[in-house]
Tab-separated table of C-alpha atoms in Angstrom:
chain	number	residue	atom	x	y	z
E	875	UNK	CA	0.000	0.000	0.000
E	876	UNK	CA	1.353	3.357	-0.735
E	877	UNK	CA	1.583	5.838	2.063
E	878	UNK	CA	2.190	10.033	1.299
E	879	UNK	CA	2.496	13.128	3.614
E	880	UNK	CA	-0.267	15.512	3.631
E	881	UNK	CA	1.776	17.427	5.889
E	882	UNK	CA	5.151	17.210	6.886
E	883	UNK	CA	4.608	14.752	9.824
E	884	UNK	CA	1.490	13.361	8.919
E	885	UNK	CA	1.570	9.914	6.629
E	886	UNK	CA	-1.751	8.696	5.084
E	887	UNK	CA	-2.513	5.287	2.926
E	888	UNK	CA	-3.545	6.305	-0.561
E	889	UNK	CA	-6.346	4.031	-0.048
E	890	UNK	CA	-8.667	4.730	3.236
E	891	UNK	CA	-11.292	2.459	4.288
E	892	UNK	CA	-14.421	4.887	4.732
E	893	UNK	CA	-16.711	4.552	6.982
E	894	UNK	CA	-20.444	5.654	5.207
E	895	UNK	CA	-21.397	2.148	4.737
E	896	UNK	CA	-21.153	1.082	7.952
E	897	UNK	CA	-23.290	3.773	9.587
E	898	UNK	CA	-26.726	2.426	11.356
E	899	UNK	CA	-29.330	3.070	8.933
E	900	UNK	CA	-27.563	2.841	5.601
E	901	UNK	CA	-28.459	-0.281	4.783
E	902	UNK	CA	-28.476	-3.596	5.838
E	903	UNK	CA	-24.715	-4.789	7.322
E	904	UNK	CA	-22.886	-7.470	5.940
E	905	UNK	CA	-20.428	-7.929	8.573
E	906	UNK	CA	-20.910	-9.859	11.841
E	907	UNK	CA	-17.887	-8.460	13.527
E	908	UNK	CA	-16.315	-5.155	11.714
E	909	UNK	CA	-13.851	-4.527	14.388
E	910	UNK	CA	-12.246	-7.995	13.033
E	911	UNK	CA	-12.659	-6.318	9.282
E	912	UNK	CA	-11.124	-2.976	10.202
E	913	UNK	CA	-8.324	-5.251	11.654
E	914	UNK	CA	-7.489	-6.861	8.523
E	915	UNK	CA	-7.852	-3.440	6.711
E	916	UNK	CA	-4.713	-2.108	9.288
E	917	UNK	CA	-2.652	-4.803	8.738
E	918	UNK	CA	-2.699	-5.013	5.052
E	919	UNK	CA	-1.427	-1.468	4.906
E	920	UNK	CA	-5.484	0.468	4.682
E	921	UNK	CA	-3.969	2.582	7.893
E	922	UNK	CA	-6.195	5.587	7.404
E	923	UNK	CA	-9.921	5.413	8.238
E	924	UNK	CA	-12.695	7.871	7.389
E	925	UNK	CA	-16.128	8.700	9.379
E	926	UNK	CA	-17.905	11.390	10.149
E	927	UNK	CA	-20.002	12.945	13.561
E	928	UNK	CA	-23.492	12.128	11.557
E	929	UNK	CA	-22.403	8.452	10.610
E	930	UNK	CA	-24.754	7.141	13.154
E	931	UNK	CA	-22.188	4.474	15.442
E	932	UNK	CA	-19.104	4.883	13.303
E	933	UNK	CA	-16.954	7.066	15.592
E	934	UNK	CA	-17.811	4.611	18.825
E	935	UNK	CA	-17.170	1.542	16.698
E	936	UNK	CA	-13.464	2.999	15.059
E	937	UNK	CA	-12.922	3.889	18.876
E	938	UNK	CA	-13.233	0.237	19.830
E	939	UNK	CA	-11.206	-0.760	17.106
E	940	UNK	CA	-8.230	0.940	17.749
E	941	UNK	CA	-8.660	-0.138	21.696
E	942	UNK	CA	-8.507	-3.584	20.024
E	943	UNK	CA	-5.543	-2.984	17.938
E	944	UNK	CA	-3.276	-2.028	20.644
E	945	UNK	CA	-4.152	-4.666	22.439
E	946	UNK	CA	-3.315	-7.037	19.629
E	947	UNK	CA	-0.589	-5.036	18.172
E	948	UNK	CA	0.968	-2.520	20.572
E	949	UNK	CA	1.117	1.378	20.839
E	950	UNK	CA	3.848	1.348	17.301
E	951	UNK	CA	1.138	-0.231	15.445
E	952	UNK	CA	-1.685	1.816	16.564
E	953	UNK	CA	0.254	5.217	16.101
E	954	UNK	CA	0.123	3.986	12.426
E	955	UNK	CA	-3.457	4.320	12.712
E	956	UNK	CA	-5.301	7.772	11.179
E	957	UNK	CA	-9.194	8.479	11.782
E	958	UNK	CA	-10.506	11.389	9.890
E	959	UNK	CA	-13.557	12.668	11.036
E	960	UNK	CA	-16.006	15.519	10.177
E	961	UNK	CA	-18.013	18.473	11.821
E	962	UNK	CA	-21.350	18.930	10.102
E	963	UNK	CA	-23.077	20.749	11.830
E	964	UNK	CA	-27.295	20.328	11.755
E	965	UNK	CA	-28.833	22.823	9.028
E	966	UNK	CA	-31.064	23.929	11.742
E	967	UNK	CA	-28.183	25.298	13.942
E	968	UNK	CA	-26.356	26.996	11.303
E	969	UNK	CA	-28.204	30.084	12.062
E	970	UNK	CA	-27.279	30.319	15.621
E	971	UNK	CA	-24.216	28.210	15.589
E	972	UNK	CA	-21.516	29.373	18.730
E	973	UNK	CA	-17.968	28.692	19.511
E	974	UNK	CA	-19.039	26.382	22.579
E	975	UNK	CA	-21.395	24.109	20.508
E	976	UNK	CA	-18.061	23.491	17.841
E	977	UNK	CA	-16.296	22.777	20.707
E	978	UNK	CA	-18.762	20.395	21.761
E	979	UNK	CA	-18.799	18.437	19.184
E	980	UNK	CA	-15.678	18.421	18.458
E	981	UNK	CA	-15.171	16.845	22.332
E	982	UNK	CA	-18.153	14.340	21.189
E	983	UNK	CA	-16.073	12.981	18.800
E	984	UNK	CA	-13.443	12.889	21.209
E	985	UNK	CA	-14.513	10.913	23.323
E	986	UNK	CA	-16.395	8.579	20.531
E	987	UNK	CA	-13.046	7.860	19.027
E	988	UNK	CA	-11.215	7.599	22.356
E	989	UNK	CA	-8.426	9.850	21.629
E	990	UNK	CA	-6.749	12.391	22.656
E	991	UNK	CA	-6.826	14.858	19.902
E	992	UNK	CA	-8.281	14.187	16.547
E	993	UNK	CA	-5.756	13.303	13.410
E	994	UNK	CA	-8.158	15.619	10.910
E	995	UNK	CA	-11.406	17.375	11.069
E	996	UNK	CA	-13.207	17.634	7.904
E	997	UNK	CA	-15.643	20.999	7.755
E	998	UNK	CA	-18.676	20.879	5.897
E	999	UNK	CA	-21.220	23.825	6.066
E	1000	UNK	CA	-24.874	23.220	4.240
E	1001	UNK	CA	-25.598	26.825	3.155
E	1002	UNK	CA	-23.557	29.377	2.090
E	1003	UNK	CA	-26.548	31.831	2.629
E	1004	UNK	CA	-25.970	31.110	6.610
E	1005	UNK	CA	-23.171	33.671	7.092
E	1006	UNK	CA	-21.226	32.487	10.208
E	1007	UNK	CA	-19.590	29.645	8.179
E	1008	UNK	CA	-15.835	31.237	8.187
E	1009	UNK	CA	-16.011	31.416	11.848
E	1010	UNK	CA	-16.724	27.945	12.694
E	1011	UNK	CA	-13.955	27.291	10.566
E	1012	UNK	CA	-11.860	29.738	12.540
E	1013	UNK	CA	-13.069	28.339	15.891
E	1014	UNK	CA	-11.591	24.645	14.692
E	1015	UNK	CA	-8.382	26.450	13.895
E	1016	UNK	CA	-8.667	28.079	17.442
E	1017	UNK	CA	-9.153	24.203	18.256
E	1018	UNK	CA	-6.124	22.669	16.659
E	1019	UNK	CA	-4.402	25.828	18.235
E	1020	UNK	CA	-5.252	24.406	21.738
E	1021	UNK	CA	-4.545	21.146	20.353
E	1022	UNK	CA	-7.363	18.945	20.472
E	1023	UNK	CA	-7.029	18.594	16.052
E	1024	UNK	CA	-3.646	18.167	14.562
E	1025	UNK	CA	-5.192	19.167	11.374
E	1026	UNK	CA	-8.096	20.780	9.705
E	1027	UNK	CA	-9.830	19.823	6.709
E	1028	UNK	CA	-12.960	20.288	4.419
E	1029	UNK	CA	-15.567	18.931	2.507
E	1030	UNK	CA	-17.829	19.745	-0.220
E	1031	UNK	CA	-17.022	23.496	-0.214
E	1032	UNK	CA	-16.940	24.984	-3.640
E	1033	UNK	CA	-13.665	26.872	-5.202
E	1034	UNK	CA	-14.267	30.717	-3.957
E	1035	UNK	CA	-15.313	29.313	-0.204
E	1036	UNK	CA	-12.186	27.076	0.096
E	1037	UNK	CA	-9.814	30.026	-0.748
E	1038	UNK	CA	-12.102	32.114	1.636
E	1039	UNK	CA	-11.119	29.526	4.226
E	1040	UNK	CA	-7.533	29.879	3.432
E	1041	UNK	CA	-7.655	33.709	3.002
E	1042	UNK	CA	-9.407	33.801	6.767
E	1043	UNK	CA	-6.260	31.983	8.413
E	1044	UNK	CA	-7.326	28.325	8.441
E	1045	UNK	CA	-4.691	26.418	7.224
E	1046	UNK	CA	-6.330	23.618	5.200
E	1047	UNK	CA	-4.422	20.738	4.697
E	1048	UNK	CA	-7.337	18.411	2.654
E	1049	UNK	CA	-10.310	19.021	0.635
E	1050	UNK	CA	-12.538	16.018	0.554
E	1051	UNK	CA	-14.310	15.656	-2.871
E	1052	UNK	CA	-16.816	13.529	-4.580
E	1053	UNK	CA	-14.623	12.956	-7.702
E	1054	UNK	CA	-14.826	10.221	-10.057
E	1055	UNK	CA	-14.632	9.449	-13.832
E	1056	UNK	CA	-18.340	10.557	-13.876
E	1057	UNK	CA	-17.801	13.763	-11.908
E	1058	UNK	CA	-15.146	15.839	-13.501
E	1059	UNK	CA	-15.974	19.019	-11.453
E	1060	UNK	CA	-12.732	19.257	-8.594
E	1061	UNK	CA	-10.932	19.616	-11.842
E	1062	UNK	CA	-12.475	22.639	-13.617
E	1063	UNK	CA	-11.304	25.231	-10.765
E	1064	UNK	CA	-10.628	23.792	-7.392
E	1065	UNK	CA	-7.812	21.335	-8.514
E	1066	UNK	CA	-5.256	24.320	-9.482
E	1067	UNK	CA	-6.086	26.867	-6.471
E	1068	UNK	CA	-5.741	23.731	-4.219
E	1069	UNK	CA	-2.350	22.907	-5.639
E	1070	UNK	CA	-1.635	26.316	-5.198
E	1071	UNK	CA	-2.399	26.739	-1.352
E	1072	UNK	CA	-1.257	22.883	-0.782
E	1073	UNK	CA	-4.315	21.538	-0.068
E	1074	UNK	CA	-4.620	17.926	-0.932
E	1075	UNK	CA	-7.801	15.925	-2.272
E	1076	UNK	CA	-9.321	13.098	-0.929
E	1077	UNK	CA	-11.794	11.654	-2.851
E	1078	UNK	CA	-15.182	10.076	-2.689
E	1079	UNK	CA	-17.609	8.602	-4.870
E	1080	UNK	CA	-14.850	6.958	-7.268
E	1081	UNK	CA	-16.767	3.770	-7.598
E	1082	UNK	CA	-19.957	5.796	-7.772
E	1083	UNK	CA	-21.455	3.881	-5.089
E	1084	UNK	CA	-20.928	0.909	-6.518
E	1085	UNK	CA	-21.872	1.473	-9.808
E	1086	UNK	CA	-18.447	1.598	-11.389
E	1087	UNK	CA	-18.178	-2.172	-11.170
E	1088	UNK	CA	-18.805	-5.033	-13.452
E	1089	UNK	CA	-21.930	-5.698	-11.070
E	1090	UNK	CA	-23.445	-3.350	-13.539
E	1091	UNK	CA	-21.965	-3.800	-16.550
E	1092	UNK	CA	-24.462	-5.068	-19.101
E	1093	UNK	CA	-27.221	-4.932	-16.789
E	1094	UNK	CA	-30.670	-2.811	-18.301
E	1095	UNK	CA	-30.997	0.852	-16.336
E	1096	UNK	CA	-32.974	0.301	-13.246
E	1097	UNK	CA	-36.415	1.234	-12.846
E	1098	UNK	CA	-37.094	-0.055	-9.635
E	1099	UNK	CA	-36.607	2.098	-6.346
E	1100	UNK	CA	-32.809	1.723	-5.365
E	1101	UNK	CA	-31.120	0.362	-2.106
E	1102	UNK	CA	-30.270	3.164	-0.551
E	1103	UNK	CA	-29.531	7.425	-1.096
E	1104	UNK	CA	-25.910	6.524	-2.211
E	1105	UNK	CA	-27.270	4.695	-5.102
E	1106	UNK	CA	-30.031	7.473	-5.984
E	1107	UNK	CA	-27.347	9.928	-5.827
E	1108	UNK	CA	-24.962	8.660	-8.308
E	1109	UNK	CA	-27.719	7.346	-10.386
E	1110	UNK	CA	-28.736	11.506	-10.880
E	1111	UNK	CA	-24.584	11.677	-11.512
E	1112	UNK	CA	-25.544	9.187	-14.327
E	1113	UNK	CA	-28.575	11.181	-15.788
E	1114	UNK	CA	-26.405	13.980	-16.028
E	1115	UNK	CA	-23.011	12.265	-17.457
E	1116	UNK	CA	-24.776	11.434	-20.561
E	1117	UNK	CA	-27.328	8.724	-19.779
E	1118	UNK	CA	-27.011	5.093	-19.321
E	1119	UNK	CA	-26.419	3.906	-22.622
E	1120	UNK	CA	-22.974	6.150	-22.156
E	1121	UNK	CA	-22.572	4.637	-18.873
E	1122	UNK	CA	-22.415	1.173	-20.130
E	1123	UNK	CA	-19.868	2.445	-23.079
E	1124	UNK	CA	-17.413	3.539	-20.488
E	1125	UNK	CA	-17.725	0.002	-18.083
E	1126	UNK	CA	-17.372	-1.993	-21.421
E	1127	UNK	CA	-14.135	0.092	-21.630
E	1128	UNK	CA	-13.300	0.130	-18.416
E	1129	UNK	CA	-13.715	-4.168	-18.525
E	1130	UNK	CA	-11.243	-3.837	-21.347
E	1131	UNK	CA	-8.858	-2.557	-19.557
E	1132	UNK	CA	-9.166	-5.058	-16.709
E	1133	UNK	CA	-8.605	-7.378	-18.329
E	1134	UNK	CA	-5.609	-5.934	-19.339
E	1135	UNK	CA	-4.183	-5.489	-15.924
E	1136	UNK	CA	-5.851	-8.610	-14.437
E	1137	UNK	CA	-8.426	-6.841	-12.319
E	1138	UNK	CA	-11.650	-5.612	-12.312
E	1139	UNK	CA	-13.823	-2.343	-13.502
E	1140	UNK	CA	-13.664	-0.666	-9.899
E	1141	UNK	CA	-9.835	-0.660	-9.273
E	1142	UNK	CA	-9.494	0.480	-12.260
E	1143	UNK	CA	-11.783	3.444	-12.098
E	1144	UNK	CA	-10.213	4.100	-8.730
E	1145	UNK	CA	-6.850	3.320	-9.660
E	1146	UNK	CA	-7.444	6.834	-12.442
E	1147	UNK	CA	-8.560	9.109	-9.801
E	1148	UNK	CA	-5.740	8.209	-7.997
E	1149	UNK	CA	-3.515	8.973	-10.540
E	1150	UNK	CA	-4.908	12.760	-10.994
E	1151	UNK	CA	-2.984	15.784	-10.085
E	1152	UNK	CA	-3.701	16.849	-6.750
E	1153	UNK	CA	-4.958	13.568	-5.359
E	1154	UNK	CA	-3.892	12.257	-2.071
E	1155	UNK	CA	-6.042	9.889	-1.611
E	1156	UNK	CA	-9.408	7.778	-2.544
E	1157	UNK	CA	-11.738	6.490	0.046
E	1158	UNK	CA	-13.237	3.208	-0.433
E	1159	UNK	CA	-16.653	2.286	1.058
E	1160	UNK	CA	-16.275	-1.252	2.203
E	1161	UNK	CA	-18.841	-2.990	4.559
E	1162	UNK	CA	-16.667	-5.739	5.227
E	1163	UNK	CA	-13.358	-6.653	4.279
E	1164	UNK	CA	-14.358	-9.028	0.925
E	1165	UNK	CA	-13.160	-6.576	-1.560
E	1166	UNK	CA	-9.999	-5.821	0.539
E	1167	UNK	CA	-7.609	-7.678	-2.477
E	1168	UNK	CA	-8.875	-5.836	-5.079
E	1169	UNK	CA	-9.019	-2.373	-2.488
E	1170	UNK	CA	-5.171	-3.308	-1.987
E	1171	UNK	CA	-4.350	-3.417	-5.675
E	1172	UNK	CA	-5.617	0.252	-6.448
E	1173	UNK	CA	-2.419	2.163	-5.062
E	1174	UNK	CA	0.053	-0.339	-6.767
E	1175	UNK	CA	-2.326	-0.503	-10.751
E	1176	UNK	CA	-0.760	2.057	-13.141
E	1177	UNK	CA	-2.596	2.452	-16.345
E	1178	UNK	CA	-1.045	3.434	-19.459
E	1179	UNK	CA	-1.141	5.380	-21.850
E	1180	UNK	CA	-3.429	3.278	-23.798
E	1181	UNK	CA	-5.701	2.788	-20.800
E	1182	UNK	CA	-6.012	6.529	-20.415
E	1183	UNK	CA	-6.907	7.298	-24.180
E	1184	UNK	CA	-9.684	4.746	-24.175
E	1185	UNK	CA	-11.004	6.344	-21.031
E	1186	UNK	CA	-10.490	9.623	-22.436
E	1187	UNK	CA	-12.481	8.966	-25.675
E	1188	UNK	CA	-15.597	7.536	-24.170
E	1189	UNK	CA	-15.102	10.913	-21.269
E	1190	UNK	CA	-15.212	12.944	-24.700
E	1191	UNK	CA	-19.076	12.112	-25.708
E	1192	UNK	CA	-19.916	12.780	-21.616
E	1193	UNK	CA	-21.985	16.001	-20.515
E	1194	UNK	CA	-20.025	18.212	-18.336
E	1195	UNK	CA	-22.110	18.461	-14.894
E	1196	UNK	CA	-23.286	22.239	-13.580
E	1197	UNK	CA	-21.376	23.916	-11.762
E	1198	UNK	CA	-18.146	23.920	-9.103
E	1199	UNK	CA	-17.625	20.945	-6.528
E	1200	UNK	CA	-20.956	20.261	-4.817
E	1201	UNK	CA	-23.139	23.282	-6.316
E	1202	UNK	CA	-25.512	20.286	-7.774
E	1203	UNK	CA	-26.186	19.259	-4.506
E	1204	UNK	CA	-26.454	22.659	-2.374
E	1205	UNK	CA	-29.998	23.378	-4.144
E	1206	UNK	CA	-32.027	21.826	-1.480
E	1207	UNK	CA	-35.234	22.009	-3.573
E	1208	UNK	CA	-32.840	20.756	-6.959
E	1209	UNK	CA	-32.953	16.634	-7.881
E	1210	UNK	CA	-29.564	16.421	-6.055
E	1211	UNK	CA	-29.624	18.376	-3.303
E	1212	UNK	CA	-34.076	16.884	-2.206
E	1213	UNK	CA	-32.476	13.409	-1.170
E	1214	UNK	CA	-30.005	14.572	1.445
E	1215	UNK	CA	-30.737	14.772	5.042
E	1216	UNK	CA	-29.790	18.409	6.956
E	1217	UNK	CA	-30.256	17.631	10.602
E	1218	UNK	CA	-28.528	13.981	11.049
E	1219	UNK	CA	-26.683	15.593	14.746
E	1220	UNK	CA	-30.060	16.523	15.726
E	1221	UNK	CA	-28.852	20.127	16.772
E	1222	UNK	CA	-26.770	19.142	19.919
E	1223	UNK	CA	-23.654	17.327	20.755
């Protein structure tokens, strides 16, 4: 597994095991003991986890993981270890959000994770139109100041509001970013002023929930209602891309070119992203640790320059989606941004 730096002394796998999946009421789990599955994720070299403070159970469960992991492996081991959370705060509370209700959460996930100070805090804000959004991101600066976050992050903020961030004194070390070979937008405008400002991206959505896999490669467009929000979201990313008839082109491609390499349609589409300028990282939504081979092999696959043309010419015939990262999705009344949910903290810590 590769590792890189996204500062100077912190070291991150290029692959990290997210946690979305294995939140309590997205979907029916698949694992009878994850702890066991996270295990086998650390010591194949998946060192860096990802959850969030509205992944209902994720925090407590990574906290009794790494317990666990000392315990089987020792304090070296564990320091190997990286969580990445996120503070999202409710929609509701955005208007009336206060430095003591950051910190609050922020100690929340503390004491979820069992740690003394959190290895990155992702900031996501719902609505730009709620003004106080440069100050929360302030008051985790103020945070990792006093030393309870050795680094802050973002996620889903769009090009102008990142450098705001940066311009405000928040020194942003990550940008996490739905980016995939569906969703070209990190690339249009973020991608440069990131590189510029050192901010790296870790990406989500790479496998399009699933759908950039050869589980859905020849299969007729679905008409039936969908398993979960993850899948109704990237279906809408599918709509917009060019249709499914498009989609299937690119997974016949993308089949070619497994078999190529000996693997399968989502390494490979993971494998690209990876390979973009500015990328750190991709996270992988696992449930337990089946795909964990074929999660391995996406840091080490390098396509060529064959691989890359094919991709390219299908990408060619594709629509470009609206807008900067996540503008889709912050119309709350818009096809994207109707399925979300707002208020997953509930307002309180």
């Amino acid at each position: 597994m590769q590792r890189t730096k996204l500062t100077p002394d912190y070291e991150i796998s290029r692959v990290i095991r997210g946690g979305w999946q294995m939140a309590s009421g997205h979907g029916a789990l698949v694992s009878e003991d994850p702890v066991s599955d996270m295990v086998a994720f650390a010591d194949a070299g998946i060192t860096t986890f990802d959850c969030a403070d509205i992944y209902t159970g994720v925090e407590e469960m990574i906290g009794r993981f790494r317990a666990h992991y000392r315990d089987l492996r020792g304090q070296e081991a564990l320091s190997r270890i990286g969580v990445h959370t996120k503070f999202v705060p409710d929609l509701n509370v955005l208007p009336r959000i206060t430095k003591s209700h950051v910190e609050d959460v922020i100690d929340q996930s503390l004491r979820r994770l069992n740690v003394e100070r959190l290895d990155l805090v992702q900031f996501h804000w719902w609505d730009y139109a709620a003004p106080r959004w440069v100050e929360a991101a302030q008051w985790l600066g103020e945070l990792r100041k006093a030393g309870k976050i050795r680094n802050v992050g973002a996620t889903n903020f769009d090009t102008q509001h990142m450098l705001d961030i940066i311009k405000a004194g928040v020194p942003l070390v990550s940008m996490q970013v739905q980016y995939s070979l569906l969703d070209n937008r990190p690339a249009r405008q973020m991608a440069a002023a990131a590189a510029e400002h050192g901010v790296s991206f870790l990406c989500y959505g790479t496998v399009a929930g699933g759908f950039l896999s050869d589980q859905w490669l020849g299969v007729s467009e679905p008409t039936d209602a969908l398993e979960n929000r993850s899948l109704v979201k990237y279906k809408l990313i599918i709509d917009d891309f060019g249709g499914w008839d498009l989609f299937q082109a690119l997974l016949k491609t993308l089949r070619g070119i497994a078999d190529r390499h000996g693997s399968d349609i989502a390494t490979i589409a993971s494998a690209a992203m990876l390979e973009r300028p500015g990328v750190a990282a991709v996270i992988v939504g696992a449930r337990n640790r089946t795909h964990l081979p074929s999660n391995l092999a996406v840091s080490n696959l390098k396509l060529t320059a064959e691989d890359h043309a094919e991709i390219a010419g299908v990408l060619a015939q594709a629509n470009e989606l609206d807008g900067d990262v996540y503008t889709l999705e912050r119309d709350r009344h818009g096809r994207h941004g109707s399925i979300m949910k707002y208020n997953l903290n509930k307002g309180a810590a």
